[in-house]
mmCIF file of C-alpha atoms in Angstrom:
data_model
loop_
_atom_site.group_PDB
_atom_site.id
_atom_site.type_symbol
_atom_site.label_atom_id
_atom_site.label_comp_id
_atom_site.label_asym_id
_atom_site.label_seq_id
_atom_site.Cartn_x
_atom_site.Cartn_y
_atom_site.Cartn_z
ATOM 1 C CA MET A 223 3.149 14.511 -30.149
ATOM 2 C CA LYS A 224 5.058 12.221 -27.760
ATOM 3 C CA ASN A 225 8.695 12.940 -27.041
ATOM 4 C CA LYS A 226 11.027 10.240 -28.237
ATOM 5 C CA LYS A 227 12.922 8.669 -25.353
ATOM 6 C CA VAL A 228 16.390 7.222 -25.458
ATOM 7 C CA TYR A 229 16.732 3.497 -24.861
ATOM 8 C CA CYS A 230 20.010 2.340 -23.272
ATOM 9 C CA GLU A 231 22.142 5.108 -24.760
ATOM 10 C CA PRO A 232 23.228 7.850 -24.456
ATOM 11 C CA PHE A 233 23.595 7.289 -20.709
ATOM 12 C CA THR A 234 27.340 7.515 -20.195
ATOM 13 C CA ILE A 235 29.638 7.968 -17.234
ATOM 14 C CA GLU A 236 30.646 11.538 -16.506
ATOM 15 C CA LYS A 237 34.405 12.057 -16.423
ATOM 16 C CA GLY A 238 35.718 11.497 -12.893
ATOM 17 C CA TYR A 239 32.861 9.182 -11.899
ATOM 18 C CA ASN A 240 33.186 5.452 -11.183
ATOM 19 C CA PHE A 241 29.605 4.655 -12.186
ATOM 20 C CA GLU A 242 26.171 6.017 -13.030
ATOM 21 C CA VAL A 243 22.711 4.602 -12.360
ATOM 22 C CA HIS A 244 19.434 5.674 -13.967
ATOM 23 C CA ARG A 245 15.793 4.663 -13.994
ATOM 24 C CA VAL A 246 14.226 4.199 -17.451
ATOM 25 C CA ASN A 247 10.552 3.635 -18.198
ATOM 26 C CA TYR A 248 8.224 3.640 -21.196
ATOM 27 C CA ALA A 249 4.470 3.602 -21.443
ATOM 28 C CA GLU A 250 2.874 1.240 -23.940
ATOM 29 C CA ASN A 251 3.673 2.223 -27.550
ATOM 30 C CA ASP A 252 6.239 4.856 -26.513
ATOM 31 C CA ASP A 253 9.061 5.164 -29.036
ATOM 32 C CA TYR A 254 12.480 3.930 -28.061
ATOM 33 C CA SER A 255 15.780 3.838 -29.904
ATOM 34 C CA CYS A 256 18.445 1.133 -29.920
ATOM 35 C CA PHE A 257 20.779 -0.491 -32.410
ATOM 36 C CA MET A 258 23.661 -2.969 -32.322
ATOM 37 C CA HIS A 259 26.294 -1.083 -30.336
ATOM 38 C CA PHE A 260 28.881 -1.241 -27.570
ATOM 39 C CA HIS A 261 30.155 0.898 -24.698
ATOM 40 C CA GLN A 262 33.548 1.819 -23.314
ATOM 41 C CA VAL A 263 32.165 0.773 -19.912
ATOM 42 C CA HIS A 264 30.543 -2.263 -18.284
ATOM 43 C CA GLU A 265 26.735 -2.187 -18.215
ATOM 44 C CA ILE A 266 24.118 -3.939 -16.097
ATOM 45 C CA ILE A 267 20.413 -3.579 -16.841
ATOM 46 C CA ILE A 268 17.980 -4.773 -14.171
ATOM 47 C CA PHE A 269 14.528 -5.012 -15.701
ATOM 48 C CA ASP A 270 11.219 -4.527 -13.931
ATOM 49 C CA GLN A 271 8.976 -4.989 -16.955
ATOM 50 C CA VAL A 272 10.210 -6.167 -20.338
ATOM 51 C CA ASP A 273 9.153 -8.253 -23.313
ATOM 52 C CA GLY A 274 11.636 -8.834 -26.105
ATOM 53 C CA VAL A 275 14.950 -10.340 -27.117
ATOM 54 C CA TYR A 276 18.541 -9.679 -26.012
ATOM 55 C CA PHE A 277 21.218 -10.031 -28.716
ATOM 56 C CA TYR A 278 24.720 -10.412 -27.292
ATOM 57 C CA SER A 279 28.063 -12.187 -27.598
ATOM 58 C CA GLN A 280 26.687 -15.598 -26.613
ATOM 59 C CA GLY A 281 23.727 -15.542 -29.004
ATOM 60 C CA GLN A 282 20.187 -14.334 -28.324
ATOM 61 C CA SER A 283 17.612 -15.044 -25.630
ATOM 62 C CA LYS A 284 14.059 -14.102 -24.636
ATOM 63 C CA LEU A 285 13.662 -11.477 -21.940
ATOM 64 C CA GLN A 286 11.066 -11.549 -19.191
ATOM 65 C CA ASP A 287 10.172 -9.380 -16.196
ATOM 66 C CA ASN A 288 12.894 -9.033 -13.509
ATOM 67 C CA ASP A 289 15.674 -10.390 -15.745
ATOM 68 C CA ILE A 290 19.203 -8.980 -15.599
ATOM 69 C CA VAL A 291 21.622 -8.525 -18.488
ATOM 70 C CA PHE A 292 25.308 -7.723 -18.243
ATOM 71 C CA THR A 293 27.365 -6.460 -21.184
ATOM 72 C CA PRO A 294 31.094 -5.841 -20.725
ATOM 73 C CA SER A 295 33.065 -2.999 -22.207
ATOM 74 C CA LEU A 296 33.431 -3.068 -26.018
ATOM 75 C CA GLU A 297 31.116 -6.045 -26.477
ATOM 76 C CA THR A 298 28.487 -5.685 -29.200
ATOM 77 C CA HIS A 299 24.864 -6.015 -28.078
ATOM 78 C CA ASP A 300 21.314 -4.999 -28.945
ATOM 79 C CA PHE A 301 17.712 -5.304 -27.752
ATOM 80 C CA GLU A 302 14.507 -5.791 -29.703
ATOM 81 C CA LEU A 303 11.523 -5.003 -27.482
ATOM 82 C CA THR A 304 7.771 -5.104 -28.055
ATOM 83 C CA PRO A 305 5.615 -1.959 -27.766
ATOM 84 C CA ALA A 306 4.403 -3.112 -24.318
ATOM 85 C CA GLU A 307 5.084 -1.042 -21.177
ATOM 86 C CA LYS A 308 8.682 -1.502 -20.026
ATOM 87 C CA SER A 309 10.994 -0.263 -17.308
ATOM 88 C CA TRP A 310 14.427 -0.923 -15.850
ATOM 89 C CA HIS A 311 17.462 0.459 -14.033
ATOM 90 C CA ILE A 312 20.675 0.826 -16.013
ATOM 91 C CA ILE A 313 24.012 0.809 -14.197
ATOM 92 C CA GLN A 314 27.229 1.612 -16.053
ATOM 93 C CA PHE A 315 30.579 1.343 -14.320
ATOM 94 C CA LEU A 316 34.249 1.542 -15.256
ATOM 95 C CA PRO A 317 35.929 -1.819 -15.995
ATOM 96 C CA GLU A 318 38.755 -0.935 -13.600
ATOM 97 C CA PHE A 319 36.244 -0.529 -10.745
ATOM 98 C CA LEU A 320 36.348 -4.273 -10.099
ATOM 99 C CA GLU A 321 40.114 -4.245 -9.622
ATOM 100 C CA GLN A 322 40.173 -0.997 -7.671
ATOM 101 C CA GLN A 323 37.613 -2.318 -5.203
ATOM 102 C CA GLY A 324 39.356 -5.659 -4.694
ATOM 103 C CA LEU A 325 36.655 -7.604 -6.540
ATOM 104 C CA LEU A 326 39.004 -9.848 -8.524
ATOM 105 C CA GLU A 327 36.964 -12.973 -7.756
ATOM 106 C CA VAL A 328 33.796 -11.242 -8.906
ATOM 107 C CA ALA A 329 35.603 -9.954 -12.014
ATOM 108 C CA ASP A 330 35.978 -13.536 -13.232
ATOM 109 C CA CYS A 331 32.177 -13.727 -13.487
ATOM 110 C CA PHE A 332 31.942 -10.551 -15.581
ATOM 111 C CA GLN A 333 34.099 -11.484 -18.557
ATOM 112 C CA HIS A 334 31.415 -11.715 -21.265
ATOM 113 C CA GLY A 335 27.807 -10.856 -21.934
ATOM 114 C CA MET A 336 25.283 -12.629 -19.713
ATOM 115 C CA HIS A 337 21.508 -12.944 -19.533
ATOM 116 C CA LEU A 338 20.690 -13.728 -15.913
ATOM 117 C CA ARG A 339 17.661 -14.695 -13.843
ATOM 118 C CA LEU A 340 17.034 -14.782 -10.082
ATOM 119 C CA SER A 341 14.737 -16.652 -7.731
ATOM 120 C CA ASP A 342 11.794 -14.673 -6.319
ATOM 121 C CA GLU A 343 13.631 -14.281 -3.010
ATOM 122 C CA HIS A 344 16.727 -12.818 -4.620
ATOM 123 C CA ILE A 345 14.678 -10.567 -6.928
ATOM 124 C CA THR A 346 13.327 -8.808 -3.842
ATOM 125 C CA ASP A 347 16.852 -8.475 -2.428
ATOM 126 C CA ILE A 348 18.248 -7.041 -5.663
ATOM 127 C CA LYS A 349 15.425 -4.516 -6.064
ATOM 128 C CA THR A 350 16.006 -3.307 -2.498
ATOM 129 C CA GLN A 351 19.725 -2.923 -3.158
ATOM 130 C CA VAL A 352 19.048 -0.968 -6.351
ATOM 131 C CA ARG A 353 16.791 1.450 -4.458
ATOM 132 C CA TRP A 354 19.545 1.971 -1.885
ATOM 133 C CA LEU A 355 22.115 2.488 -4.643
ATOM 134 C CA VAL A 356 19.984 5.073 -6.452
ATOM 135 C CA ALA A 357 19.393 7.003 -3.217
ATOM 136 C CA ALA A 358 23.101 6.963 -2.326
ATOM 137 C CA TYR A 359 24.087 7.980 -5.866
ATOM 138 C CA GLN A 360 21.718 10.936 -5.805
ATOM 139 C CA GLN A 361 23.212 12.085 -2.480
ATOM 140 C CA ASN A 362 26.864 11.580 -3.458
ATOM 141 C CA PRO A 363 28.038 9.241 -6.233
ATOM 142 C CA HIS A 364 31.594 9.344 -4.876
ATOM 143 C CA SER A 365 30.744 8.424 -1.285
ATOM 144 C CA ASP A 366 31.919 5.228 0.426
ATOM 145 C CA LYS A 367 28.249 4.291 0.769
ATOM 146 C CA SER A 368 27.630 4.530 -2.984
ATOM 147 C CA LEU A 369 30.733 2.505 -3.871
ATOM 148 C CA THR A 370 30.000 -0.112 -1.191
ATOM 149 C CA LEU A 371 26.425 -0.543 -2.395
ATOM 150 C CA LEU A 372 27.611 -1.042 -5.966
ATOM 151 C CA LYS A 373 30.126 -3.642 -4.753
ATOM 152 C CA LEU A 374 27.372 -5.426 -2.816
ATOM 153 C CA LEU A 375 25.112 -5.483 -5.868
ATOM 154 C CA LEU A 376 27.840 -6.967 -8.083
ATOM 155 C CA ILE A 377 28.692 -9.617 -5.489
ATOM 156 C CA TRP A 378 25.021 -10.505 -5.017
ATOM 157 C CA ILE A 379 24.465 -10.925 -8.746
ATOM 158 C CA SER A 380 27.620 -13.011 -9.209
ATOM 159 C CA GLU A 381 26.681 -15.366 -6.367
ATOM 160 C CA ASN A 382 22.959 -15.770 -6.931
ATOM 161 C CA ALA A 383 22.019 -15.174 -10.583
ATOM 162 C CA ILE A 384 21.664 -18.085 -13.012
ATOM 163 C CA SER A 385 22.434 -17.825 -16.728
ATOM 164 C CA VAL A 386 19.542 -18.083 -19.163
ATOM 165 C CA ALA A 387 20.066 -20.460 -22.084
ATOM 166 C CA THR A 388 20.431 -18.805 -25.482
ATOM 167 C CA GLU A 389 17.990 -19.510 -28.298
ATOM 168 C CA SER A 390 20.780 -19.758 -30.877
ATOM 169 C CA ASN A 391 23.645 -22.188 -30.604
ATOM 170 C CA GLN A 392 26.420 -20.004 -31.952
ATOM 171 C CA ALA A 393 27.746 -16.936 -30.162
ATOM 172 C CA VAL A 394 27.589 -13.775 -32.277
ATOM 173 C CA LYS A 395 31.319 -13.129 -31.934
ATOM 174 C CA ASN A 396 32.056 -16.611 -33.306
ATOM 175 C CA HIS A 397 29.628 -16.351 -36.219
ATOM 176 C CA SER A 398 31.411 -16.601 -39.565
ATOM 177 C CA SER A 399 29.887 -13.320 -40.786
ATOM 178 C CA TYR A 400 31.007 -11.480 -37.646
ATOM 179 C CA LEU A 401 34.540 -12.798 -38.073
ATOM 180 C CA ARG A 402 34.653 -11.739 -41.742
ATOM 181 C CA LEU A 403 33.520 -8.234 -40.724
ATOM 182 C CA LYS A 404 35.973 -7.943 -37.835
ATOM 183 C CA PRO A 405 38.347 -5.424 -39.518
ATOM 184 C CA VAL A 406 35.480 -2.933 -39.803
ATOM 185 C CA ILE A 407 33.928 -3.844 -36.452
ATOM 186 C CA ASP A 408 37.265 -3.141 -34.757
ATOM 187 C CA LEU A 409 37.272 0.354 -36.294
ATOM 188 C CA PHE A 410 33.837 1.064 -34.794
ATOM 189 C CA ARG A 411 34.993 -0.280 -31.440
ATOM 190 C CA HIS A 412 37.992 2.038 -31.224
ATOM 191 C CA GLN A 413 37.035 5.147 -33.213
ATOM 192 C CA ALA A 414 34.327 7.714 -32.498
ATOM 193 C CA CYS A 415 33.840 8.254 -36.229
ATOM 194 C CA VAL A 416 34.447 5.753 -39.020
ATOM 195 C CA ASP A 417 34.668 7.949 -42.123
ATOM 196 C CA MET A 418 34.623 5.149 -44.666
ATOM 197 C CA ASN A 419 32.078 4.503 -47.421
ATOM 198 C CA LEU A 420 30.592 1.113 -48.243
ATOM 199 C CA ASP A 421 33.120 0.283 -50.966
ATOM 200 C CA GLN A 422 36.053 1.128 -48.688
ATOM 201 C CA ALA A 423 34.631 -0.891 -45.803
ATOM 202 C CA ALA A 424 34.020 -3.860 -48.067
ATOM 203 C CA GLY A 425 37.550 -3.606 -49.424
ATOM 204 C CA LEU A 426 39.000 -3.616 -45.904
ATOM 205 C CA CYS A 427 37.235 -6.950 -45.323
ATOM 206 C CA HIS A 428 38.246 -8.281 -48.779
ATOM 207 C CA LEU A 429 34.599 -8.626 -49.799
ATOM 208 C CA SER A 430 32.534 -7.283 -52.675
ATOM 209 C CA PRO A 431 30.319 -4.310 -51.678
ATOM 210 C CA ALA A 432 27.126 -6.289 -52.319
ATOM 211 C CA TYR A 433 28.262 -9.305 -50.278
ATOM 212 C CA PHE A 434 29.611 -7.065 -47.499
ATOM 213 C CA SER A 435 26.313 -5.179 -47.366
ATOM 214 C CA ARG A 436 24.240 -8.381 -47.035
ATOM 215 C CA MET A 437 26.614 -9.794 -44.435
ATOM 216 C CA PHE A 438 26.684 -6.573 -42.415
ATOM 217 C CA LYS A 439 22.892 -6.373 -42.292
ATOM 218 C CA SER A 440 22.613 -10.023 -41.222
ATOM 219 C CA VAL A 441 24.787 -9.282 -38.173
ATOM 220 C CA PHE A 442 23.768 -5.728 -37.247
ATOM 221 C CA ARG A 443 20.148 -5.761 -38.485
ATOM 222 C CA CYS A 444 20.585 -2.423 -40.285
ATOM 223 C CA ASN A 445 22.575 -1.364 -43.311
ATOM 224 C CA TYR A 446 26.158 -0.113 -43.107
ATOM 225 C CA SER A 447 25.436 3.580 -43.737
ATOM 226 C CA GLU A 448 22.691 3.637 -41.088
ATOM 227 C CA TYR A 449 25.031 2.033 -38.577
ATOM 228 C CA ALA A 450 27.882 4.440 -39.351
ATOM 229 C CA ASN A 451 25.574 7.447 -38.881
ATOM 230 C CA GLN A 452 24.119 6.130 -35.623
ATOM 231 C CA HIS A 453 27.599 5.341 -34.340
ATOM 232 C CA LYS A 454 28.569 8.992 -34.879
ATOM 233 C CA ILE A 455 25.430 10.215 -33.105
ATOM 234 C CA TYR A 456 26.076 7.990 -30.088
ATOM 235 C CA SER A 457 29.720 9.073 -30.054
ATOM 236 C CA ALA A 458 28.507 12.668 -30.022
ATOM 237 C CA ALA A 459 26.300 11.924 -27.005
ATOM 238 C CA ARG A 460 29.300 10.520 -25.143
ATOM 239 C CA MET A 461 31.403 13.556 -26.060
ATOM 240 C CA LEU A 462 28.668 15.911 -24.847
ATOM 241 C CA SER A 463 28.646 14.196 -21.460
ATOM 242 C CA GLN A 464 32.371 13.598 -21.064
ATOM 243 C CA THR A 465 34.108 16.634 -22.603
ATOM 244 C CA ASN A 466 33.813 20.410 -22.675
ATOM 245 C CA LEU A 467 33.843 20.545 -26.473
ATOM 246 C CA SER A 468 31.269 22.843 -28.039
ATOM 247 C CA ILE A 469 28.525 21.551 -30.299
ATOM 248 C CA THR A 470 30.345 23.094 -33.262
ATOM 249 C CA ASP A 471 33.625 21.410 -32.304
ATOM 250 C CA ILE A 472 31.918 18.038 -31.910
ATOM 251 C CA SER A 473 30.181 18.346 -35.264
ATOM 252 C CA PHE A 474 33.501 18.917 -37.035
ATOM 253 C CA GLU A 475 35.384 16.383 -34.898
ATOM 254 C CA LEU A 476 32.938 13.709 -36.087
ATOM 255 C CA ASN A 477 32.871 14.913 -39.704
ATOM 256 C CA PHE A 478 29.245 16.029 -39.883
ATOM 257 C CA SER A 479 28.679 18.264 -42.885
ATOM 258 C CA SER A 480 27.732 21.207 -40.637
ATOM 259 C CA PRO A 481 26.690 21.943 -37.040
ATOM 260 C CA SER A 482 23.077 22.376 -38.157
ATOM 261 C CA HIS A 483 23.123 18.950 -39.811
ATOM 262 C CA PHE A 484 24.547 17.433 -36.619
ATOM 263 C CA ILE A 485 21.849 19.097 -34.500
ATOM 264 C CA ALA A 486 19.073 17.874 -36.814
ATOM 265 C CA LEU A 487 20.331 14.255 -36.767
ATOM 266 C CA PHE A 488 20.851 14.282 -33.004
ATOM 267 C CA LYS A 489 17.339 15.590 -32.385
ATOM 268 C CA LYS A 490 15.849 13.025 -34.763
ATOM 269 C CA GLN A 491 17.620 10.202 -32.894
ATOM 270 C CA PHE A 492 17.133 11.320 -29.291
ATOM 271 C CA GLY A 493 14.186 13.702 -29.352
ATOM 272 C CA MET A 494 16.191 16.675 -28.059
ATOM 273 C CA THR A 495 18.894 19.018 -29.280
ATOM 274 C CA PRO A 496 22.539 18.445 -28.257
ATOM 275 C CA LYS A 497 22.356 21.631 -26.176
ATOM 276 C CA LYS A 498 19.334 20.391 -24.230
ATOM 277 C CA TYR A 499 20.949 16.993 -23.729
ATOM 278 C CA LYS A 500 24.131 18.597 -22.367
ATOM 279 C CA THR A 501 22.063 20.837 -20.086
ATOM 280 C CA GLU A 502 20.223 17.804 -18.685
ATOM 281 C CA ILE A 503 23.522 16.011 -18.093
ATOM 282 C CA GLU A 504 24.925 19.024 -16.243
ATOM 283 C CA SER A 505 21.749 19.499 -14.165
ATOM 284 C CA ARG A 506 21.786 15.924 -12.872
ATOM 285 C CA ILE A 507 25.456 16.311 -11.946
#
């Protein structure tokens, strides 16, 4: 039986770090997991192989090999990929990194989600820079070399990448359904656990439960209860990597019915127990 791999999450920045970079790859027909979500950090994904669609604030667009996507902190996004072989590097960095490193001009380019494409010449340059960044990160993620290489990569992308046109005309965040759901969406953006049933969520948006449910699924492509559960699981992954809380403490902090229930759901989502995930995080640090 194949182990289930994690798609973009739960890679998260360890407390005290400015950024993290990881290589991700899947063989054909490998399982992967993703849902409409957001991060507390900025995220760049530089694809090697990919076939699918990127859903983000500006709409949706078709992905192809060597594309780049950027999603800023707290912006909702999702990917729908085919079973074909796929691979990429994922770089997550703190929003304040741009200001701290004097990259205010570059920061203007990274204000909203972007699907980007490079010329063949610049693809080679970017891939070389990513290899350098990974090597420097593995040696010392806090070194001047690591931070300088990340700065160079961000500058290179801002100066040379071209935006890919979206397939839909209306940005997700401006869609009427998204705007009607905003009271609930804001809760998910700012709380690790949204302990609210369907009727309560619908009431917060001044909608009937049935209409809310249809509207929510049209935006997030899963039903409300599924999303709420997955949001808790992804919050748990962040807490495992960024805090010293025990598995029992996290399970109660996020209102799981019991630690064993939390462990079972986490393993179903990510293919490993919370303990193993935390061990892997600590070993790479």
